[in-house]
Coordinates of C-alpha atoms in Angstrom, one line a residue:
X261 CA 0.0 0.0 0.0
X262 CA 1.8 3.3 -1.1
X263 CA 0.9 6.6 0.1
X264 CA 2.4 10.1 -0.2
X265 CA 1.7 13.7 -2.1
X266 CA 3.3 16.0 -4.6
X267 CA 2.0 19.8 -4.3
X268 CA 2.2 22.0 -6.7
X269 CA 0.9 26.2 -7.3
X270 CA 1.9 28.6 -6.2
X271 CA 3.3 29.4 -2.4
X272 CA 0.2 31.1 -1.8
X273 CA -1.9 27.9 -3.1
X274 CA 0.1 25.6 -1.1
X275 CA -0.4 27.4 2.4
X276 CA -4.2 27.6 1.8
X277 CA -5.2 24.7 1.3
X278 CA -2.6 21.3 1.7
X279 CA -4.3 17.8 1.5
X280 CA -2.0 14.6 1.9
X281 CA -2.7 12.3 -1.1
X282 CA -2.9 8.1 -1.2
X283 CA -4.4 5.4 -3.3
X284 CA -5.0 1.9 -1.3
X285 CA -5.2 -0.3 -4.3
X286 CA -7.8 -3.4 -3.3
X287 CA -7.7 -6.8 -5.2
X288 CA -10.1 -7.6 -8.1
X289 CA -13.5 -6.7 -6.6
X290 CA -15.4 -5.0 -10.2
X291 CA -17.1 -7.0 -12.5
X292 CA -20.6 -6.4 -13.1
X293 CA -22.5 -7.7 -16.5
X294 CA -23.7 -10.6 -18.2
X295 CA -23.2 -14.0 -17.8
X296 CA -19.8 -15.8 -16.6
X297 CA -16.2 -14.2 -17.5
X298 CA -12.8 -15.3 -15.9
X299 CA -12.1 -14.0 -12.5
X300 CA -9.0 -12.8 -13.6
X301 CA -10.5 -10.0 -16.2
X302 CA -12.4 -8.6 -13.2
X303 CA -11.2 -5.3 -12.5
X304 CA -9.4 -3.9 -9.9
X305 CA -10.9 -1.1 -7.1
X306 CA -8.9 1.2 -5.2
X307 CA -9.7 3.9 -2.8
X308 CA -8.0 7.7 -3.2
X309 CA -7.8 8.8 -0.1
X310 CA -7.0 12.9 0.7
X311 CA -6.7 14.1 4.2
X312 CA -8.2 16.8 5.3
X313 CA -11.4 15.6 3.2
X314 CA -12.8 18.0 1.1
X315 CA -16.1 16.8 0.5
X316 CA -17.2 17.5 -3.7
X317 CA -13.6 18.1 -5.1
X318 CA -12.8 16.7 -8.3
X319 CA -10.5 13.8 -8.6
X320 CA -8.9 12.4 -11.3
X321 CA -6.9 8.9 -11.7
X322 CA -4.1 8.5 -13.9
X323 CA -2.7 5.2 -15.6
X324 CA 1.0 5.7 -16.3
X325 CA 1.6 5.4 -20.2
X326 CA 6.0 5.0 -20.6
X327 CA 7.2 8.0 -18.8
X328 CA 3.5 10.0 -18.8
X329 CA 0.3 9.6 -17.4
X330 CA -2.7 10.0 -19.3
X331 CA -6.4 10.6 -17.4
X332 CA -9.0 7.1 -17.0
X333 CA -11.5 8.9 -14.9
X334 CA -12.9 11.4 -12.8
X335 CA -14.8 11.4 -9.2
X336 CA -15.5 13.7 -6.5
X337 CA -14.3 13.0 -2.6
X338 CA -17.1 12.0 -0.3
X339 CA -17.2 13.4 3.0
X340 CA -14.4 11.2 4.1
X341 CA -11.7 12.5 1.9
X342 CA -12.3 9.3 -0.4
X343 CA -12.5 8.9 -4.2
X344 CA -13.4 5.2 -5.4
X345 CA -12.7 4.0 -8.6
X346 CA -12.5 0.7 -10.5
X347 CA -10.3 0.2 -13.2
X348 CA -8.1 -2.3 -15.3
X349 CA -6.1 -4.7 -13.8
X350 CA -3.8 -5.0 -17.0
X351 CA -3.2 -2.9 -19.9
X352 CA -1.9 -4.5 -23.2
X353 CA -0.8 -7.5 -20.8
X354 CA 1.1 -5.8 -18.3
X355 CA 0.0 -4.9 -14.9
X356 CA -1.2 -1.0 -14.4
X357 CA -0.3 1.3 -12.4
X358 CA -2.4 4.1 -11.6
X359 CA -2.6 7.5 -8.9
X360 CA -5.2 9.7 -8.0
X361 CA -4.9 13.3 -8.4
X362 CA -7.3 16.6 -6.8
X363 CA -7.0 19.1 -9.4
X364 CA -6.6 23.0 -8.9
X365 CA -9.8 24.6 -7.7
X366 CA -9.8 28.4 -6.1
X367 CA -7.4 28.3 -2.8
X368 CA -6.8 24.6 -3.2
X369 CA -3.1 23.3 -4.7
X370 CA -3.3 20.0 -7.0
X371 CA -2.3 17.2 -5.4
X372 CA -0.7 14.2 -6.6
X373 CA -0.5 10.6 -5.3
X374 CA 2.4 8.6 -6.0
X375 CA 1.5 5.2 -8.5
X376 CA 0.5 2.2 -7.1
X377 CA 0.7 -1.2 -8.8
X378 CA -2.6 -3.2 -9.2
X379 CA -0.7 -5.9 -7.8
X380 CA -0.5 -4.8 -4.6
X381 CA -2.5 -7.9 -3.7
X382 CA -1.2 -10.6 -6.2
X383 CA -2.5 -13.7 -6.9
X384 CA -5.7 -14.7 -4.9
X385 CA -5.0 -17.4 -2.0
X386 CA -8.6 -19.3 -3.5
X387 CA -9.9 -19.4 -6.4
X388 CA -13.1 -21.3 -7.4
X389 CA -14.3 -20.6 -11.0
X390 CA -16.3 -23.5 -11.2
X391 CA -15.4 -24.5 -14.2
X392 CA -16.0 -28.6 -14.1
X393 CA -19.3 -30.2 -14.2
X394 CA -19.4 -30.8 -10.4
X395 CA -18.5 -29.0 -7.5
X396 CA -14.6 -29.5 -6.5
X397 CA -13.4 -31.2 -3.1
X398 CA -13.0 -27.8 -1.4
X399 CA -16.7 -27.4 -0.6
X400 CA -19.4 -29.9 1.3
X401 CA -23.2 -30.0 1.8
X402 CA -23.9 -28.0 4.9
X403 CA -26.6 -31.1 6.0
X404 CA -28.2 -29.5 9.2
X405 CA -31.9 -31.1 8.3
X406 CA -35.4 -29.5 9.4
X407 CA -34.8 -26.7 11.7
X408 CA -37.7 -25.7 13.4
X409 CA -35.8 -23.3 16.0
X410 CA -34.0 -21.6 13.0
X411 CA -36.9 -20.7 11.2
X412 CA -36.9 -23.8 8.8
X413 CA -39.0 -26.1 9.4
X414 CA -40.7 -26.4 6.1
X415 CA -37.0 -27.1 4.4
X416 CA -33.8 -28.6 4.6
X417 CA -30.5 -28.4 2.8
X418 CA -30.0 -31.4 -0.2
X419 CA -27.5 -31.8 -2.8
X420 CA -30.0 -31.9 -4.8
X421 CA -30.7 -27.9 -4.6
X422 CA -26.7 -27.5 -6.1
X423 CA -25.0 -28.2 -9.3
X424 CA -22.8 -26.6 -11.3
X425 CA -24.2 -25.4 -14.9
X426 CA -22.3 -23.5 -17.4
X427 CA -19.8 -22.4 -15.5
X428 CA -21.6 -21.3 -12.3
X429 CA -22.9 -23.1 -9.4
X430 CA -26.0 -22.8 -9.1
X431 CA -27.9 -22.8 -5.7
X432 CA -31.5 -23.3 -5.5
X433 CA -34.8 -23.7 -3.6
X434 CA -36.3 -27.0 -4.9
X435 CA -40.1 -28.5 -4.4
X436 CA -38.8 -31.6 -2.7
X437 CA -40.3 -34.5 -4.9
X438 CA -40.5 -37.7 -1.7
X439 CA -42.8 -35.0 0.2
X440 CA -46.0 -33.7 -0.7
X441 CA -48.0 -30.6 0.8
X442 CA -48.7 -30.8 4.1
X443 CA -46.0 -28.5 5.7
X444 CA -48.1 -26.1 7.9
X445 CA -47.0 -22.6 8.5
X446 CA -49.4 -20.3 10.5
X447 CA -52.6 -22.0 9.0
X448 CA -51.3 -22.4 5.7
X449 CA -50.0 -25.6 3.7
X450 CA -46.6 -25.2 1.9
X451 CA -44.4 -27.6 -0.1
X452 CA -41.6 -29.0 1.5
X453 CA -38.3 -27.5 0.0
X454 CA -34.9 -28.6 -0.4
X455 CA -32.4 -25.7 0.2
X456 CA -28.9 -25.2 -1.7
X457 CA -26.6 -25.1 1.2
X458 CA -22.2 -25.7 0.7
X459 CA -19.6 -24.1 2.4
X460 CA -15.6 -24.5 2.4
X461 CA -15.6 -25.8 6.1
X462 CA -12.4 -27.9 6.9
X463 CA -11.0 -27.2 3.8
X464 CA -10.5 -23.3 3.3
X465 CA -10.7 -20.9 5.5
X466 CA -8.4 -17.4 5.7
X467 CA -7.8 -14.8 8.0
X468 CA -8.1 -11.2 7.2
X469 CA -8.0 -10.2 3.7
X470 CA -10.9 -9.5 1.4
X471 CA -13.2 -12.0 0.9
X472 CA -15.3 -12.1 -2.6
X473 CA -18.0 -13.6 -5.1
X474 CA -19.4 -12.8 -8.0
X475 CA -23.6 -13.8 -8.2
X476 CA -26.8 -13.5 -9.4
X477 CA -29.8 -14.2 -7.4
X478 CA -33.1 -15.7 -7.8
X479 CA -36.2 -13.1 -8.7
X480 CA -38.6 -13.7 -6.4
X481 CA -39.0 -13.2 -2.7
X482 CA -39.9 -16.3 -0.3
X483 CA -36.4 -16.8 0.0
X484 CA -32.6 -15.5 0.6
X485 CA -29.6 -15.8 -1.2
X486 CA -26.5 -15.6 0.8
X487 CA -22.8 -15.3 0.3
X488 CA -21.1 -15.4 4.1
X489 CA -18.2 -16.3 6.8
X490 CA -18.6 -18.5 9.8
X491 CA -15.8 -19.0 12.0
X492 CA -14.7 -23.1 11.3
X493 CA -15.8 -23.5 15.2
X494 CA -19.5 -22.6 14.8
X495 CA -21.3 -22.9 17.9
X496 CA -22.1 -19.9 19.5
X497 CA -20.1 -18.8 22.5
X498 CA -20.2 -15.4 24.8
X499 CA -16.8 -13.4 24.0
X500 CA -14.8 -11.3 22.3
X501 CA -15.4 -12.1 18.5
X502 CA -11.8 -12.0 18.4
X503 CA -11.3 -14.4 20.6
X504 CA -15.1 -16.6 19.6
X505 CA -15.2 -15.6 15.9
X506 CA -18.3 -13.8 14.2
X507 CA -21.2 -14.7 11.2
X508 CA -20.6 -12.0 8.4
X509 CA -22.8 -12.1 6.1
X510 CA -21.4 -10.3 3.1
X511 CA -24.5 -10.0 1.3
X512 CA -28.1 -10.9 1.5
X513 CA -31.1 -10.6 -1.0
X514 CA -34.6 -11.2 -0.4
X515 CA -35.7 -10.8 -3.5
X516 CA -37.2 -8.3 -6.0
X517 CA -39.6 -5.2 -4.8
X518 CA -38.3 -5.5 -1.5
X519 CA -39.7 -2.2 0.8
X520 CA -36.0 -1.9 1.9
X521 CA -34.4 -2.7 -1.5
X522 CA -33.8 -6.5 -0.9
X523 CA -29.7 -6.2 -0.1
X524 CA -28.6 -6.5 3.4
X525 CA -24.9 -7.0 5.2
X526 CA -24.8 -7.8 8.4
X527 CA -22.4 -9.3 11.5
X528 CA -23.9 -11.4 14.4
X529 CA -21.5 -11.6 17.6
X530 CA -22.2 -12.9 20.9
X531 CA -20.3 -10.2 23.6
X532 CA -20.7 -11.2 27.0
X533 CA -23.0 -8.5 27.9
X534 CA -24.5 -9.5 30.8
X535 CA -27.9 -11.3 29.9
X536 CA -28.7 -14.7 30.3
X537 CA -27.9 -17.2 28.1
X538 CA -25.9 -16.7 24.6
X539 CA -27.3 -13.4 23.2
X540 CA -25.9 -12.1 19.9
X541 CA -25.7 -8.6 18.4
X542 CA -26.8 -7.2 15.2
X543 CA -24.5 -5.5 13.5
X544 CA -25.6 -3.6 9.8
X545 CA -29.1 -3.9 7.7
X546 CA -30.3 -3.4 4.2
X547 CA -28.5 -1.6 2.0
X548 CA -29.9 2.4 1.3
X549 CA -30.5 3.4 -2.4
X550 CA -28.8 0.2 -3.7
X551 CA -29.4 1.7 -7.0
X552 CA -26.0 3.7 -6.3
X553 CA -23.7 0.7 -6.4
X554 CA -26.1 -1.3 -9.7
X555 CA -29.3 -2.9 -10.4
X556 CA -30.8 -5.9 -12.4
X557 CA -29.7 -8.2 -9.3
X558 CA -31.4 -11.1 -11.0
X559 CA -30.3 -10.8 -14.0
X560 CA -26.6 -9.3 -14.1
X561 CA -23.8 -10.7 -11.9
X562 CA -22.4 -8.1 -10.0
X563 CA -19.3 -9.0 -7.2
X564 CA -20.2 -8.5 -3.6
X565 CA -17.2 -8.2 -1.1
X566 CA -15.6 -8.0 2.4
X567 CA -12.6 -6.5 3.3
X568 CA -11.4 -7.5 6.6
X569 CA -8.8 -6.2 8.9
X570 CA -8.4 -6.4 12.7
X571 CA -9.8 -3.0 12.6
X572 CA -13.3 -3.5 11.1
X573 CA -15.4 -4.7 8.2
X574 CA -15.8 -2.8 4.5
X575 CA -18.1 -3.9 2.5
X576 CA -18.7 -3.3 -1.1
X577 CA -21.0 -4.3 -4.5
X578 CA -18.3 -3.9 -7.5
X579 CA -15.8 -2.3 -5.4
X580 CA -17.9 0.5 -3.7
X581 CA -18.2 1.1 -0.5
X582 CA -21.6 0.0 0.8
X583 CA -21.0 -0.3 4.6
X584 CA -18.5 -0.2 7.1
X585 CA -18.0 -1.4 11.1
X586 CA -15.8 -2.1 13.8
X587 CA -18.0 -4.0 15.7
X588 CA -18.2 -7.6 15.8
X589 CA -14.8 -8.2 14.1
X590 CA -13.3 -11.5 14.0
X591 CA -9.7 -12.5 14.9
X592 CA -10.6 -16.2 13.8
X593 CA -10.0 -17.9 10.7
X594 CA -13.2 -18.0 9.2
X595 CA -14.8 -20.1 6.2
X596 CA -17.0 -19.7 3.2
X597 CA -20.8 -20.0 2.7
X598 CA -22.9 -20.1 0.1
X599 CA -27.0 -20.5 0.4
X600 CA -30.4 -20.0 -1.2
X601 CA -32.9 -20.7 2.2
X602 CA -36.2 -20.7 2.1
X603 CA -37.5 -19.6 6.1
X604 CA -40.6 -20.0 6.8
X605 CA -41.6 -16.3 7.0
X606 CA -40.9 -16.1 3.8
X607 CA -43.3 -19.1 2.5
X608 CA -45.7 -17.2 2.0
X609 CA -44.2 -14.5 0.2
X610 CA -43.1 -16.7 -2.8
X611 CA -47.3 -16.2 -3.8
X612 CA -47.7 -19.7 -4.5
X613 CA -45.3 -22.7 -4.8
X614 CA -45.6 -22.9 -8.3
X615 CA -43.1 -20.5 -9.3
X616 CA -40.4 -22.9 -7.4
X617 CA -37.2 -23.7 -8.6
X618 CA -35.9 -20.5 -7.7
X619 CA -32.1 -20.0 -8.4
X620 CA -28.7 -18.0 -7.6
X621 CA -25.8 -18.3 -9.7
X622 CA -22.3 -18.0 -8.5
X623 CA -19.7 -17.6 -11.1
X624 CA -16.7 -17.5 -9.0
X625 CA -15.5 -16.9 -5.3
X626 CA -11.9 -15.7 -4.3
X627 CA -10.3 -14.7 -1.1
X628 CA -7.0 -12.9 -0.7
X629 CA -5.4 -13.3 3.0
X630 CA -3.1 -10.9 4.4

């Protein structure tokens, strides 16, 4: 990660108004669009960073070109001081650099990042692209049956609900064909469902780093797709989540015409606070204006992402910002999940079990450890 400035103006300039100048390059974390492309043509994100912000000034980042650097794009600083941008990870076949620059504006000097490779993070510590006809060794059926106290008891995970197709596993919420329907929910008879449910568990886990996948979800409401962490000991225990570990669900959707919008991140901890039992906390919700960061969820992939430091959470759709915390944060190696479950609040939101199978597609999933 490179930081520093270069001022220029005049003296006058220089004294008004001085703003430190870095870019924090991120992995490959942008690649929204149709249908399934090669991890490695994703592009990269990185964050400008000017302190003291100036909320609404106009940044611009550079790609150096031999000795020069020509202009790729242009954004303002939020209220943080930050500019995000996604861009190219190579150029012509080799790797880009790029840096970030706040141009002249009334008592304010230019300022000038130094360049930062896009290789900051190198090559990805897991890769899955999916790209055989079944699922590879590094991922399992999550098999935890009927679940009444979770909220399912009108479904259960099956391999049945997962298979890869075309280059993307697909997860899905399944009629399941040995049951008929006689599940009853609050007065009402549902089909039983099988649930997509697989997660690296005792085969890949990381700790700290950025954690991503790039998806599609299913249309309809009645059920939610999920990409998320568990630490690899799951039970729930009163601590520290660095010491005990935390859920992080990177992203959630309920499906289309949401009243919130349908996208949620969220971490569940268990503090010792006091109260009886294990408790957890709540950390996050759904998503404001998810518009800002894309659209079409169910029918363009877009690549949802965590970036995880002892420090706090950052999430992000196609490398922007979406949510950040410092609550809940994990100091335990962690796993991957990836779900489509049906609870049975949602049963009745589906508007009849004849629009089952529903479906997400995952096209791939990489994490980068640090």
């Amino acid at each position: 990660m490179s930081s520093g400035s270069t001022i220029t103006g005049s003296p006058r300039l220089q004294s008004a108004a001085r703003q430190s100048a870095k870019v924090l390059m991120h992995p490959q974390l942008a690649q929204p669009g149709s249908g399934v492309q090669r991890s490695a043509k994703a592009k990269s994100a990185m964050s400008a960073v000017f302190k003291p912000a100036r909320k609404g000034r106009t940044v611009v980042l550079q790609r150096k070109k031999g000795t020069s650097w020509v202009s790729v794009a242009k954004r303002r600083q939020n209220g943080r001081g930050i500019a995000e941008f996604t861009a190219p990870y190579k150029v012509k076949g080799k790797v880009a650099v790029y840096r970030a620059s706040a141009v002249r504006y009334r008592d304010q000097a230019q300022v000038t990042s130094r360049g930062v490779k896009t290789s900051r993070w190198g090559r990805a510590d897991f890769t899955d692209e999916f790209a055989k006809s079944t699922l590879s060794d590094n991922w399992t059926d999550r098999l935890q049956g009927y679940q009444p106290e979770s909220s399912r008891q009108c479904s259960k995970a099956d391999p049945r609900a997962r298979r890869v197709v075309n280059g993307a596993a697909r997860i899905s919420v399944l009629d399941d064909p040995s049951r008929g329907r006689d599940c009853s929910y609050e007065g009402t008879n549902y089909d039983w469902r099988l649930n997509g449910h697989i997660g690296t568990q005792f085969a890949k886990s990381f700790r700290y780093g950025y954690a991503a996948a790039r998806m599609k979800f299913q249309p309809r409401r009645g059920q939610h797709a999920s990409f998320w962490m568990q630490p690899e000991t799951v039970e729930a225990v009163e601590g520290s989540a660095d010491k005990t570990g935390a859920e992080v669900d990177i992203i959630e959707w309920f499906g289309g015409d949401h009243p919130s919008g349908g996208l949620t991140s969220f971490i569940y901890h268990y503090p010792d606070n006091g109260r009886d039992g294990v408790t957890g906390d709540k950390v996050g919700g759904f998503i404001k204006q998810p518009g800002r960061f894309g659209g079409d969820w169910a029918k363009k992939y877009h690549v949802f992402s965590v970036e995880w430091t002892p420090q706090r959470y950052i999430f992000r759709i196609d490398g922007k910002e979406t949510f950040r915390t410092s609550k809940g944060v994990s100091g335990q190696p962690q796993f991957l999940i990836l779900s489509l479950l049906s609870s049975d609040y949602e049963l009745p939101l589906l508007e009849g079990d004849n629009r089952l199978p529903q479906h997400m597609f995952v096209d791939w999933v990489r994490y980068w450890e640090r």
